[in-house]
N, CA and C of each residue as an Amber inpcrd file, in Angstrom:
protein
   366
  29.7730000  23.0840000   1.6230000  28.8030000  22.0510000   1.8710000
  28.4940000  21.9640000   3.3660000  29.5270000  22.0770000   4.1720000
  29.3260000  22.0220000   5.6220000  28.3660000  23.1270000   6.0530000
  28.5400000  24.3220000   5.4910000  27.6670000  25.4370000   5.8520000
  26.2160000  25.1440000   5.4680000  26.0170000  24.4610000   4.3450000
  24.6570000  24.1220000   3.9160000  23.9960000  23.1640000   4.8920000
  24.7440000  22.1740000   5.3670000  24.1880000  21.1920000   6.3030000
  23.9020000  21.8110000   7.6640000  24.7800000  22.6850000   8.0970000
  24.6910000  23.2130000   9.4550000  24.0830000  24.6090000   9.5250000
  23.5740000  25.1150000   8.4110000  23.0160000  26.4670000   8.4080000
  21.7770000  26.5500000   9.2840000  21.4850000  27.7540000   9.7370000
  20.3000000  27.9800000  10.5750000  19.0260000  27.6600000   9.8030000
  19.0130000  27.9550000   8.5060000  17.8240000  27.6860000   7.6920000
  17.5510000  26.1870000   7.5900000  18.6040000  25.4010000   7.3510000
  18.4330000  23.9450000   7.2340000  17.9760000  23.3540000   8.5600000
  18.5750000  23.8070000   9.6490000  18.1840000  23.3120000  10.9730000
  16.7440000  23.6800000  11.2820000  16.3460000  24.9080000  10.9530000
  14.9710000  25.3490000  11.2060000  13.9740000  24.5530000  10.3710000
  14.3140000  24.2660000   9.1220000  13.4110000  23.4950000   8.2560000
  13.2300000  22.0780000   8.7900000  14.3080000  21.4590000   9.2350000
  14.2240000  20.1030000   9.7880000  13.4050000  20.1050000  11.0710000
  13.6450000  21.0810000  11.9320000  12.9020000  21.1620000  13.1960000
  11.4180000  21.3860000  12.9460000  11.0940000  22.2560000  11.9860000
   9.6830000  22.5270000  11.6840000   8.9860000  21.2770000  11.1660000
   9.6570000  20.5320000  10.3070000   9.0520000  19.3140000   9.7640000
   8.9100000  18.2360000  10.8330000   9.9070000  18.1090000  11.6870000
   9.8680000  17.0830000  12.7310000   8.8300000  17.3940000  13.8020000
   8.6360000  18.6770000  14.0960000   7.7070000  19.0780000  15.1540000
   6.2980000  19.3430000  14.6510000   6.0880000  19.2390000  13.3400000
   4.7570000  19.5080000  12.7850000   3.7630000  18.4730000  13.3080000
   2.5530000  18.9190000  13.6200000   1.5540000  17.9560000  14.0970000
   1.1720000  16.9820000  12.9830000   0.8760000  15.7660000  13.3700000
   0.4970000  14.7370000  12.4090000  -0.9660000  14.9260000  12.0350000
  -1.2380000  14.9510000  10.7380000  -2.6260000  15.0100000  10.2760000
  -3.1650000  13.5900000  10.3480000  -3.8730000  13.3050000  11.3970000
  -4.3370000  11.9540000  11.6900000  -5.1880000  11.3820000  10.5600000
  -6.0760000  12.1800000   9.9970000  -6.9420000  11.6910000   8.9200000
  -6.1370000  11.3020000   7.6810000  -5.1650000  12.1340000   7.3090000
  -4.3280000  11.8140000   6.1450000  -3.5070000  10.5520000   6.3960000
  -2.9690000  10.4290000   7.6070000  -2.1740000   9.2430000   7.9390000
  -3.0320000   7.9860000   7.8790000  -4.2350000   8.0430000   8.4450000
  -5.1270000   6.8840000   8.4100000  -5.5540000   6.5550000   6.9850000
  -5.7700000   7.5780000   6.1730000  -6.1530000   7.3490000   4.7770000
  -5.0280000   6.6430000   4.0200000  -3.7690000   7.0590000   4.2590000
  -2.6280000   6.3910000   3.6120000  -2.5500000   4.9280000   4.0360000
  -2.7580000   4.6710000   5.3190000  -2.7010000   3.2900000   5.8040000
  -3.8350000   2.4720000   5.2020000  -5.0440000   3.0520000   5.1400000
  -6.1740000   2.3390000   4.5260000  -5.8730000   2.0190000   3.0650000
  -5.2630000   2.9700000   2.3680000  -4.9160000   2.7680000   0.9620000
  -3.9010000   1.6330000   0.8200000  -2.9220000   1.5920000   1.7200000
  -1.8730000   0.5730000   1.6360000  -2.3590000  -0.8180000   2.0250000
  -3.4560000  -0.9090000   2.7780000  -3.9560000  -2.2110000   3.2180000
  -5.1740000  -2.6830000   2.4380000  -5.7490000  -1.8170000   1.5930000
  -6.9830000  -2.1780000   0.8860000  -6.7550000  -3.3750000  -0.0310000
  -7.8360000  -4.0200000  -0.4040000  -7.7350000  -5.1790000  -1.2940000
  -7.3960000  -4.6990000  -2.6940000  -6.2950000  -5.1900000  -3.2230000
  -5.8740000  -4.7870000  -4.5630000  -4.6640000  -5.6020000  -4.9830000
  -4.4160000  -5.5780000  -6.2800000  -3.1660000  -6.0990000  -6.8320000
  -2.5330000  -4.9370000  -7.5640000  -1.3150000  -4.6080000  -7.1790000
  -0.6710000  -3.4310000  -7.7310000   0.7360000  -3.7770000  -8.1900000
   1.1380000  -3.2080000  -9.3170000   2.4990000  -3.4000000  -9.8210000
   3.2640000  -2.0990000  -9.6140000   4.3680000  -2.1810000  -8.8920000
   5.1920000  -1.0060000  -8.6620000   6.1040000  -0.7900000  -9.8610000
   6.3160000   0.4650000 -10.2060000   7.1830000   0.8030000 -11.3250000
   8.6060000   0.9760000 -10.7870000   9.5450000   0.2540000 -11.3480000
  10.9400000   0.3030000 -10.9070000  11.7560000   0.9980000 -11.9870000
  12.5650000   1.9800000 -11.5740000  13.4260000   2.6740000 -12.5280000
  14.8840000   2.4430000 -12.1590000  15.7090000   2.3480000 -13.1710000
  17.1420000   2.1620000 -12.9980000  17.8280000   3.1630000 -13.9030000
  18.5580000   4.0960000 -13.3110000  19.1960000   5.1870000 -14.0570000
  18.1820000   5.9570000 -14.9030000  17.0180000   6.1960000 -14.3510000
  15.9950000   6.9640000 -15.0340000  15.2160000   6.1920000 -16.0770000
  15.5110000   4.9290000 -16.2570000  14.8250000   4.0990000 -17.2510000
  13.9070000   3.1100000 -16.5390000  12.6470000   3.0740000 -16.9630000
  11.6760000   2.1660000 -16.3520000  11.9690000   0.7430000 -16.8060000
  12.0610000  -0.1730000 -15.8450000  12.2990000  -1.5790000 -16.1820000
  11.0300000  -2.1870000 -16.7630000  11.2060000  -2.9800000 -17.8060000
  10.0800000  -3.6800000 -18.4190000  10.2860000  -5.1800000 -18.2580000
   9.2180000  -5.9310000 -18.3600000   9.2880000  -7.3900000 -18.1880000
  10.1660000  -8.0100000 -19.2650000  10.6810000  -9.1830000 -18.9810000
  11.5370000  -9.8820000 -19.9350000  12.9930000  -9.5510000 -19.6890000
  13.8130000  -9.7990000 -20.6630000  15.2360000  -9.4780000 -20.6320000
  15.9290000 -10.0390000 -19.3890000  15.5080000 -11.2100000 -18.9180000
  16.1470000 -11.8580000 -17.7790000  15.7820000 -11.2780000 -16.4270000
  14.7880000 -10.4350000 -16.3940000  14.3810000  -9.8280000 -15.1240000
  13.3460000 -10.6880000 -14.4210000  13.4670000 -10.7810000 -13.1050000
  12.5040000 -11.5400000 -12.3020000  11.4520000 -10.6040000 -11.7370000
  10.2790000 -11.1590000 -11.5340000   9.1990000 -10.4060000 -10.9050000
   8.9360000 -11.0220000  -9.5330000   8.8890000 -10.1850000  -8.5090000
   8.6080000 -10.6730000  -7.1580000   7.2820000 -10.0970000  -6.6880000
   6.5840000 -10.8600000  -5.8680000   5.3010000 -10.4400000  -5.3130000
   5.3480000 -10.5630000  -3.8040000   4.6330000  -9.6630000  -3.1490000
   4.5510000  -9.7150000  -1.6890000   3.1580000  -9.2880000  -1.2590000
   2.6820000  -9.9350000  -0.2130000   1.3980000  -9.5630000   0.3750000
   1.6550000  -8.5360000   1.4730000   0.6660000  -7.6850000   1.7160000
   0.7850000  -6.7450000   2.8250000   0.8600000  -7.5400000   4.1270000
   1.4810000  -6.9820000   5.1600000   1.6330000  -7.7500000   6.3970000
   0.3090000  -8.0620000   7.0850000  -0.6820000  -7.2260000   6.8870000
  -1.9900000  -7.4310000   7.5060000  -3.0540000  -6.8050000   6.6180000
  -4.2760000  -7.1120000   6.8690000  -5.3700000  -6.5380000   6.1060000
  -6.0940000  -5.4730000   6.9010000  -7.1420000  -4.9040000   6.3280000
  -7.9220000  -3.8930000   7.0340000  -8.4500000  -4.4350000   8.3620000
  -8.3660000  -3.6250000   9.3900000  -8.8610000  -4.0210000  10.7030000
  -8.0670000  -5.1370000  11.3410000  -6.8350000  -5.3640000  10.8760000
  -5.9990000  -6.4210000  11.4380000  -6.3230000  -7.8010000  10.9030000
  -7.2080000  -7.8770000   9.9160000  -7.5870000  -9.1610000   9.3330000
  -6.5060000  -9.7220000   8.4400000  -6.8400000 -10.7850000   7.6990000
  -5.8470000 -11.3910000   6.8060000  -5.4530000 -10.4370000   5.6740000
  -4.2350000 -10.6000000   5.1940000  -3.7200000  -9.7490000   4.1190000
  -4.5280000  -9.9450000   2.8440000  -4.8890000  -8.8350000   2.1960000
  -5.6660000  -8.8950000   0.9600000  -5.0260000  -8.0630000  -0.1500000
  -3.8610000  -7.4910000   0.0930000  -3.2120000  -6.6330000  -0.8970000
  -1.9300000  -7.3070000  -1.3680000  -1.7610000  -7.3430000  -2.6960000
  -0.5830000  -7.9670000  -3.2900000   0.1360000  -6.9230000  -4.1410000
   1.4300000  -6.8140000  -3.9460000   2.2440000  -5.8590000  -4.6880000
   3.3170000  -6.6340000  -5.4340000   3.4990000  -6.3150000  -6.7160000
   4.5410000  -6.9620000  -7.5150000   5.5010000  -5.9100000  -8.0520000
   6.7300000  -6.3330000  -8.2810000   7.7150000  -5.4300000  -8.8770000
   8.7790000  -6.2460000  -9.6040000   9.4010000  -5.6120000 -10.5780000
  10.4860000  -6.2450000 -11.3280000  11.8090000  -5.9930000 -10.6260000
  12.6820000  -6.9730000 -10.6710000  14.0390000  -6.8110000 -10.1540000
  14.9900000  -6.6670000 -11.3330000  16.0090000  -5.8300000 -11.2060000
  16.9690000  -5.7080000 -12.3020000  17.7430000  -7.0110000 -12.4800000
  18.1400000  -7.2790000 -13.7100000  18.9110000  -8.4920000 -14.0030000
  20.3850000  -8.2690000 -13.6710000  21.1430000  -9.3350000 -13.7670000
  22.5860000  -9.2600000 -13.5250000  23.2350000  -8.2990000 -14.5230000
  22.7700000  -8.3350000 -15.7560000  23.3150000  -7.4520000 -16.7900000
  23.0070000  -5.9880000 -16.4810000  21.7920000  -5.7260000 -15.9510000
  21.4260000  -4.3530000 -15.5780000  22.3970000  -3.8030000 -14.5360000
  22.6590000  -4.5960000 -13.5200000  23.5400000  -4.1640000 -12.4370000
  24.9730000  -4.0230000 -12.9440000  25.4150000  -4.9440000 -13.7850000
  26.7720000  -4.8650000 -14.3430000  26.9500000  -3.6020000 -15.1680000
  25.9600000  -3.2790000 -15.9900000  26.0690000  -2.0630000 -16.8080000
  26.0180000  -0.8120000 -15.9390000  25.2410000  -0.8430000 -14.8700000
  25.1820000   0.2940000 -13.9540000  26.5430000   0.5250000 -13.3000000
  27.1640000  -0.5470000 -12.8390000  28.4840000  -0.4350000 -12.2160000
  29.5120000   0.0630000 -13.2310000  29.4460000  -0.4380000 -14.4620000
  30.3790000  -0.0040000 -15.5050000  30.2140000   1.4850000 -15.8000000
  28.9700000   1.9500000 -15.8630000  28.7230000   3.3770000 -16.1160000
  29.2690000   4.2280000 -14.9800000  29.1140000   3.7670000 -13.7530000
  29.6400000   4.5130000 -12.6020000  31.1640000   4.5920000 -12.6660000
  31.8170000   3.4950000 -13.0870000  33.2760000   3.5070000 -13.2050000
  33.7190000   4.4570000 -14.3120000  32.9700000   4.5060000 -15.4140000
  33.3020000   5.4040000 -16.5170000  33.2120000   6.8600000 -16.0830000
  32.2210000   7.1660000 -15.2530000  32.0220000   8.5490000 -14.8160000
  33.0690000   8.9830000 -13.7940000  33.7430000   8.0190000 -13.1990000
  34.7710000   8.2920000 -12.1930000  34.2460000   9.2480000 -11.1260000
  33.0870000   8.9100000 -10.5720000  32.5060000   9.7360000  -9.5240000
  33.4170000   9.7190000  -8.3050000  33.5520000  10.8800000  -7.6970000
  34.4800000  10.9780000  -6.5870000  33.9970000  12.0380000  -5.6100000
  34.1680000  11.7560000  -4.3660000  33.8540000  12.7170000  -3.3180000
  35.1740000  13.3150000  -2.8590000  35.2510000  14.6340000  -2.8760000
  36.5110000  15.2960000  -2.5520000  36.9810000  15.0390000  -1.1240000
  36.0770000  15.2160000  -0.1560000  36.4620000  15.0520000   1.2480000
  35.4530000  14.1490000   1.9460000  35.5590000  12.8290000   1.7590000
  34.5700000  11.9270000   2.3420000  34.5400000  11.9710000   3.8700000
  35.6870000  12.2280000   4.4940000  35.7150000  12.2870000   5.9600000
  34.8430000  13.4230000   6.4710000  34.8810000  14.5480000   5.7680000
  34.0930000  15.7090000   6.1800000  32.5970000  15.4080000   6.0820000
  32.1930000  14.7400000   5.0200000  30.7830000  14.3810000   4.8560000
  30.3700000  13.4050000   5.9510000  31.2430000  12.4570000   6.2630000
  30.9390000  11.4950000   7.3350000  30.7550000  12.2030000   8.6680000
  31.6020000  13.1670000   8.9620000  31.4830000  13.9130000  10.2170000
  30.1560000  14.6550000  10.2880000  29.7720000  15.2870000   9.1960000
  28.5180000  16.0400000   9.1570000  27.3360000  15.1080000   9.3520000
  27.3320000  13.9880000   8.6400000  26.2180000  13.0460000   8.7610000
  26.1630000  12.4190000  10.1520000  27.3210000  12.1430000  10.7340000
  27.3520000  11.5770000  12.0820000  26.8030000  12.5810000  13.0970000
  27.1820000  13.8390000  12.9540000  26.6760000  14.8800000  13.8520000
  25.1640000  15.0170000  13.7010000  24.6860000  15.0070000  12.4710000
  23.2440000  15.1010000  12.2150000  22.5130000  13.9260000  12.8630000
  23.0320000  12.7250000  12.6920000  22.4200000  11.5370000  13.2740000
  22.3550000  11.6440000  14.7940000  23.4560000  12.0470000  15.4120000
  23.4900000  12.1610000  16.8700000  22.5180000  13.2190000  17.3760000
  22.4910000  14.3880000  16.7080000  21.6480000  15.4870000  17.1770000
  20.1730000  15.2310000  16.9380000  19.8360000  14.7110000  15.7880000
  18.4270000  14.6140000  15.4120000  17.7620000  13.3130000  15.8230000
  18.5050000  12.2380000  15.8890000  17.8780000  10.9470000  16.1740000
  18.3170000  10.3480000  17.5060000  19.5960000  10.2690000  17.7300000
  20.0810000   9.6150000  18.9370000  19.9990000  10.5200000  20.1590000
  20.0150000  11.8240000  19.9360000  19.9860000  12.7680000  21.0470000
  18.6250000  12.9690000  21.6660000  17.5800000  12.4720000  21.0240000
  16.2190000  12.6960000  21.5310000  15.8800000  11.7430000  22.6270000
């Protein structure tokens, strides 16, 4: 696993993606899409299963922070939150699977090195 994280190919792929020029038009189009006037419901999945309304689940709504051209917010996004039972069953399934990381210290070292080199070192 360490070799996969620190391989020349992985480093080159990360560097190429980080140094790629930003397509300004695509970025502006995404921002326009996210700020446009609309009401949208986000689909939430839990363990590969799409959450549906009811069954003790709450629905939350949020407005975009700003509107087009810095005007008032005109976009509303809603999503379902998992219920207490959903989270309890998820935790129970994880305990049943007995998921385990063989060498967590090694993974921490790799991730810490990546963080220092790619983000904090710049």
